[in-house]
XYZ file of N, CA, C and O in Angstrom:
424
model
N 38.641 6.959 -42.190
C 38.759 7.657 -41.050
C 38.412 9.136 -41.297
O 38.741 9.734 -42.308
N 37.415 9.680 -40.417
C 36.969 11.072 -40.648
C 38.076 12.045 -40.494
O 39.020 11.816 -39.842
N 37.795 13.225 -41.070
C 38.835 14.382 -40.891
C 38.977 14.807 -39.526
O 40.104 15.150 -39.017
N 37.825 15.009 -38.802
C 37.886 15.545 -37.365
C 36.756 14.852 -36.688
O 35.721 14.438 -37.297
N 36.899 14.804 -35.472
C 35.732 14.232 -34.504
C 35.754 15.169 -33.391
O 36.759 15.997 -33.149
N 34.597 15.185 -32.695
C 34.531 15.996 -31.430
C 34.126 14.936 -30.397
O 33.260 14.082 -30.490
N 34.782 15.010 -29.227
C 34.798 14.016 -28.191
C 34.654 14.683 -26.839
O 35.450 15.594 -26.635
N 33.852 14.043 -26.009
C 33.924 14.246 -24.521
C 34.453 13.066 -23.876
O 34.287 11.997 -24.348
N 35.145 13.319 -22.725
C 35.646 12.047 -22.073
C 35.629 12.282 -20.544
O 35.629 13.337 -20.031
N 35.813 11.171 -19.853
C 36.054 11.198 -18.337
C 37.315 10.319 -18.270
O 37.459 9.328 -18.793
N 38.262 10.931 -17.493
C 39.609 10.332 -17.239
C 39.719 10.050 -15.726
O 39.576 11.033 -14.951
N 40.039 8.911 -15.440
C 40.483 8.595 -14.020
C 41.936 8.133 -14.049
O 42.237 7.126 -14.642
N 42.759 8.929 -13.412
C 44.177 8.627 -13.394
C 44.431 7.703 -12.112
O 43.584 7.647 -11.225
N 45.588 7.283 -11.979
C 46.011 6.558 -10.712
C 47.439 6.726 -10.385
O 48.128 7.293 -11.282
N 47.924 6.293 -9.256
C 49.321 6.420 -8.981
C 50.135 5.788 -9.941
O 49.895 4.586 -10.225
N 51.065 6.473 -10.514
C 51.904 5.907 -11.567
C 51.556 6.141 -12.915
O 52.324 5.947 -13.938
N 50.354 6.661 -13.261
C 49.932 6.993 -14.608
C 50.657 8.243 -14.974
O 50.868 9.123 -14.139
N 50.717 8.499 -16.246
C 51.485 9.643 -16.813
C 50.808 10.844 -16.293
O 49.627 11.088 -16.392
N 51.681 11.858 -15.841
C 51.281 13.273 -15.338
C 50.293 13.209 -14.267
O 49.521 14.153 -14.048
N 50.288 12.061 -13.539
C 49.222 11.924 -12.455
C 49.626 12.505 -11.113
O 50.755 12.257 -10.688
N 48.699 12.943 -10.382
C 48.921 13.316 -8.978
C 47.805 12.605 -8.158
O 47.599 12.782 -7.072
N 47.116 11.601 -8.859
C 46.234 10.879 -8.159
C 46.735 9.949 -7.087
O 47.840 9.475 -7.208
N 45.980 9.759 -6.103
C 46.374 8.848 -4.971
C 45.657 7.418 -4.991
O 46.060 6.525 -4.385
N 44.779 7.342 -5.902
C 44.057 5.999 -6.049
C 44.920 4.990 -6.741
O 45.816 5.399 -7.578
N 44.812 3.754 -6.349
C 45.535 2.648 -7.100
C 44.974 2.404 -8.528
O 43.869 2.817 -8.802
N 45.699 1.686 -9.224
C 45.259 1.292 -10.560
C 43.963 0.529 -10.579
O 43.049 0.728 -11.234
N 43.877 -0.423 -9.497
C 42.711 -1.205 -9.354
C 41.455 -0.397 -8.965
O 40.384 -0.583 -9.370
N 41.782 0.599 -8.022
C 40.578 1.471 -7.565
C 40.133 2.345 -8.837
O 38.938 2.538 -8.954
N 41.064 2.777 -9.586
C 40.658 3.611 -10.714
C 39.819 2.779 -11.770
O 38.803 3.271 -12.223
N 40.257 1.514 -12.052
C 39.493 0.659 -12.850
C 38.132 0.360 -12.375
O 37.061 0.335 -13.084
N 37.953 -0.012 -11.030
C 36.734 -0.165 -10.379
C 35.746 1.076 -10.499
O 34.594 0.933 -10.917
N 36.353 2.210 -10.314
C 35.581 3.513 -10.299
C 35.177 3.910 -11.714
O 33.964 4.289 -11.905
N 35.956 3.629 -12.702
C 35.490 3.908 -13.992
C 34.492 2.987 -14.459
O 33.548 3.311 -15.299
N 34.566 1.756 -14.066
C 33.448 0.856 -14.383
C 32.092 1.164 -13.689
O 31.075 1.067 -14.463
N 32.228 1.715 -12.573
C 30.940 2.176 -11.879
C 30.386 3.443 -12.638
O 29.158 3.533 -12.771
N 31.271 4.274 -13.091
C 30.769 5.478 -13.820
C 30.172 4.928 -15.165
O 29.152 5.525 -15.622
N 30.806 4.012 -15.780
C 30.266 3.548 -17.077
C 28.852 3.014 -16.897
O 27.972 3.096 -17.667
N 28.651 2.252 -15.746
C 27.349 1.745 -15.463
C 26.321 2.783 -15.244
O 25.155 2.712 -15.767
N 26.695 3.906 -14.610
C 25.860 4.993 -14.390
C 25.410 5.662 -15.728
O 24.208 5.994 -15.884
N 26.363 5.835 -16.651
C 26.016 6.390 -17.981
C 25.103 5.429 -18.669
O 24.078 5.932 -19.280
N 25.270 4.124 -18.618
C 24.433 3.113 -19.276
C 23.048 3.172 -18.687
O 22.027 2.868 -19.432
N 22.969 3.628 -17.453
C 21.590 3.674 -16.796
C 20.974 5.041 -16.876
O 19.953 5.334 -16.257
N 21.590 5.879 -17.755
C 20.969 7.128 -18.039
C 21.438 8.412 -17.457
O 20.895 9.485 -17.583
N 22.465 8.234 -16.487
C 22.940 9.386 -15.788
C 23.693 10.307 -16.948
O 24.158 9.761 -17.868
N 23.692 11.602 -16.541
C 24.281 12.571 -17.487
C 25.831 12.457 -17.556
O 26.491 12.665 -16.557
N 26.249 12.312 -18.838
C 27.705 12.135 -19.054
C 28.428 13.386 -18.543
O 29.378 13.251 -17.867
N 27.934 14.549 -19.027
C 28.687 15.785 -18.673
C 28.750 16.033 -17.145
O 29.739 16.446 -16.649
N 27.622 15.754 -16.509
C 27.610 15.859 -15.014
C 28.569 14.919 -14.237
O 29.360 15.267 -13.366
N 28.640 13.670 -14.874
C 29.563 12.660 -14.271
C 31.069 13.153 -14.563
O 31.882 12.943 -13.761
N 31.338 13.664 -15.703
C 32.666 14.250 -16.131
C 33.053 15.342 -15.140
O 34.157 15.268 -14.586
N 32.151 16.285 -14.884
C 32.372 17.352 -13.968
C 32.612 16.876 -12.559
O 33.553 17.348 -11.859
N 31.992 15.798 -12.159
C 32.090 15.312 -10.775
C 33.285 14.391 -10.612
O 33.910 14.379 -9.434
N 33.731 13.745 -11.635
C 34.764 12.675 -11.420
C 36.042 12.718 -12.225
O 37.095 12.263 -11.859
N 36.032 13.406 -13.470
C 37.155 13.392 -14.344
C 38.381 13.967 -13.689
O 38.284 15.172 -13.120
N 39.506 13.416 -13.845
C 40.827 13.961 -13.408
C 41.436 14.940 -14.567
O 42.543 15.503 -14.340
N 40.682 15.109 -15.674
C 41.178 15.997 -16.744
C 40.526 17.365 -16.518
O 39.427 17.516 -16.157
N 41.303 18.347 -16.797
C 40.586 19.755 -16.651
C 39.393 19.993 -17.502
O 38.565 20.834 -17.243
N 39.215 19.122 -18.612
C 38.100 19.171 -19.442
C 36.828 18.776 -18.658
O 35.685 19.196 -19.127
N 36.881 18.172 -17.516
C 35.730 17.795 -16.721
C 34.911 19.095 -16.362
O 33.669 18.968 -16.357
N 35.527 20.213 -16.156
C 34.881 21.441 -15.860
C 33.843 21.789 -16.996
O 32.919 22.427 -16.828
N 34.259 21.334 -18.233
C 33.372 21.561 -19.484
C 32.489 20.349 -19.799
O 32.310 20.068 -21.066
N 32.240 19.479 -18.797
C 31.482 18.240 -19.183
C 32.336 17.224 -19.939
O 31.748 16.336 -20.414
N 33.727 17.440 -19.920
C 34.466 16.446 -20.503
C 34.829 16.845 -22.022
O 35.536 16.035 -22.642
N 34.316 17.910 -22.422
C 34.463 18.277 -23.817
C 35.868 18.620 -24.269
O 36.496 19.570 -23.607
N 36.477 17.842 -25.110
C 37.778 17.981 -25.658
C 37.810 18.881 -26.999
O 38.881 19.228 -27.526
N 36.616 19.242 -27.431
C 36.590 19.969 -28.742
C 36.801 19.037 -29.858
O 36.878 17.885 -29.783
N 37.059 19.607 -31.002
C 37.310 18.806 -32.252
C 38.707 18.612 -32.453
O 39.564 19.593 -32.081
N 39.145 17.477 -32.986
C 40.593 17.185 -33.276
C 40.686 16.309 -34.435
O 39.776 15.470 -34.798
N 41.858 16.298 -35.080
C 42.126 15.582 -36.226
C 42.910 14.257 -35.839
O 43.459 14.132 -34.726
N 43.106 13.212 -36.730
C 43.810 12.099 -36.317
C 45.208 12.437 -35.992
O 45.882 13.281 -36.502
N 45.639 11.796 -34.955
C 47.057 11.898 -34.405
C 47.186 13.013 -33.279
O 48.291 13.089 -32.756
N 45.994 13.707 -33.001
C 46.204 14.706 -31.968
C 46.148 14.138 -30.559
O 46.718 14.686 -29.642
N 45.737 12.913 -30.435
C 45.571 12.300 -29.131
C 46.492 11.037 -29.191
O 47.023 10.618 -30.260
N 46.716 10.401 -28.142
C 47.521 9.146 -28.033
C 46.890 8.117 -28.896
O 45.627 8.119 -29.065
N 47.611 7.209 -29.557
C 46.968 6.194 -30.459
C 45.829 5.424 -29.898
O 44.891 5.329 -30.622
N 45.830 4.957 -28.629
C 44.753 4.150 -28.151
C 43.482 5.029 -28.164
O 42.349 4.476 -28.356
N 43.583 6.293 -27.749
C 42.381 7.230 -27.674
C 41.895 7.431 -29.048
O 40.753 7.437 -29.326
N 42.825 7.843 -29.940
C 42.455 8.157 -31.300
C 41.673 7.069 -31.982
O 40.740 7.214 -32.643
N 42.187 5.814 -31.861
C 41.624 4.755 -32.524
C 40.123 4.502 -32.175
O 39.289 4.316 -33.023
N 39.828 4.647 -30.838
C 38.459 4.567 -30.387
C 37.693 5.754 -30.813
O 36.553 5.555 -31.320
N 38.201 6.842 -30.704
C 37.473 8.129 -31.029
C 36.972 8.135 -32.442
O 35.832 8.516 -32.693
N 37.863 7.769 -33.296
C 37.469 7.829 -34.794
C 36.596 6.632 -35.235
O 36.085 6.612 -36.310
N 36.358 5.689 -34.387
C 35.582 4.492 -34.704
C 34.177 4.630 -34.207
O 33.211 4.070 -34.634
N 33.999 5.445 -33.227
C 32.669 5.641 -32.622
C 31.707 6.431 -33.570
O 32.221 7.261 -34.247
N 30.487 6.066 -33.547
C 29.529 6.865 -34.255
C 29.152 8.013 -33.388
O 29.202 7.987 -32.130
N 28.690 9.083 -33.994
C 28.249 10.305 -33.254
C 27.074 9.878 -32.239
O 26.247 9.230 -32.600
N 27.397 10.258 -31.008
C 26.374 9.891 -29.928
C 26.728 8.698 -29.134
O 26.103 8.348 -28.229
N 27.666 7.874 -29.677
C 27.954 6.579 -29.054
C 29.023 6.836 -27.985
O 29.801 7.742 -27.958
N 28.979 5.935 -27.049
C 30.024 5.814 -25.817
C 30.838 4.691 -26.003
O 30.473 3.553 -26.528
N 32.099 4.830 -25.576
C 33.136 3.734 -25.707
C 32.912 2.782 -24.351
O 32.406 3.128 -23.409
N 33.740 1.787 -24.635
C 34.013 0.803 -23.425
C 35.230 1.672 -22.750
O 35.606 2.679 -23.221
N 35.689 1.084 -21.648
C 36.855 1.674 -21.055
C 38.090 1.594 -22.028
O 38.403 0.562 -22.460
N 38.738 2.736 -22.049
C 39.918 2.957 -22.892
C 41.109 3.029 -22.027
O 41.089 4.018 -21.198
N 42.228 2.300 -22.129
C 43.342 2.411 -21.324
C 44.461 3.112 -22.079
O 44.764 2.753 -23.224
N 44.992 4.150 -21.460
C 46.171 4.855 -22.015
C 47.248 5.156 -20.951
O 46.946 4.676 -19.814
N 48.304 5.609 -21.237
C 49.337 5.870 -20.282
C 48.870 6.898 -19.276
O 49.323 6.842 -18.027
N 47.749 7.653 -19.483
C 47.222 8.622 -18.594
C 46.257 8.051 -17.571
O 45.939 8.721 -16.578
N 45.760 6.822 -17.852
C 44.773 6.248 -16.973
C 43.629 5.578 -17.804
O 43.891 5.227 -18.931
N 42.475 5.633 -17.228
C 41.296 4.969 -17.827
C 40.321 6.116 -18.255
O 40.007 7.005 -17.511
N 39.817 5.843 -19.452
C 38.941 6.870 -20.112
C 37.589 6.193 -20.504
O 37.580 5.109 -20.893
N 36.544 7.126 -20.499
C 35.252 6.737 -21.239
C 35.077 7.950 -22.176
O 35.258 9.149 -21.864
N 34.735 7.544 -23.379
C 34.652 8.607 -24.410
C 33.175 8.551 -25.069
O 32.531 7.574 -25.025
N 32.797 9.742 -25.326
C 31.506 9.952 -25.998
C 31.676 10.846 -27.232
O 32.324 12.051 -27.103
N 31.476 10.335 -28.356
C 31.570 11.071 -29.622
C 30.452 12.024 -29.740
O 29.255 11.621 -29.786
N 30.741 13.241 -29.851
C 29.652 14.312 -29.888
C 29.525 14.958 -31.341
O 28.670 15.742 -31.541
N 30.513 14.649 -32.098
C 30.538 15.314 -33.499
C 31.461 14.784 -34.393
O 32.326 13.952 -34.008
């Protein structure tokens, strides 16, 4: 496992997810994150999609979370972040906070 990674992400929260004020249902969030994943796969800009859709404050920065070491994020997020190659995108990652799409940038 690398010492540090740099990751951008898009987070969609739903009613009942941790720290959420979202009004969408879990099913709506899953459907929406799937649609965003398709847009990324079809070449749409990750940072622009993060700015438009992410429920995380990092969305204002194109989803950039900066660099972090193992254990800085929840385990489900960490596991995927440290397995991605630089430039690669994840499948949908589920955590207590909602649904994420990750892009390893460094």
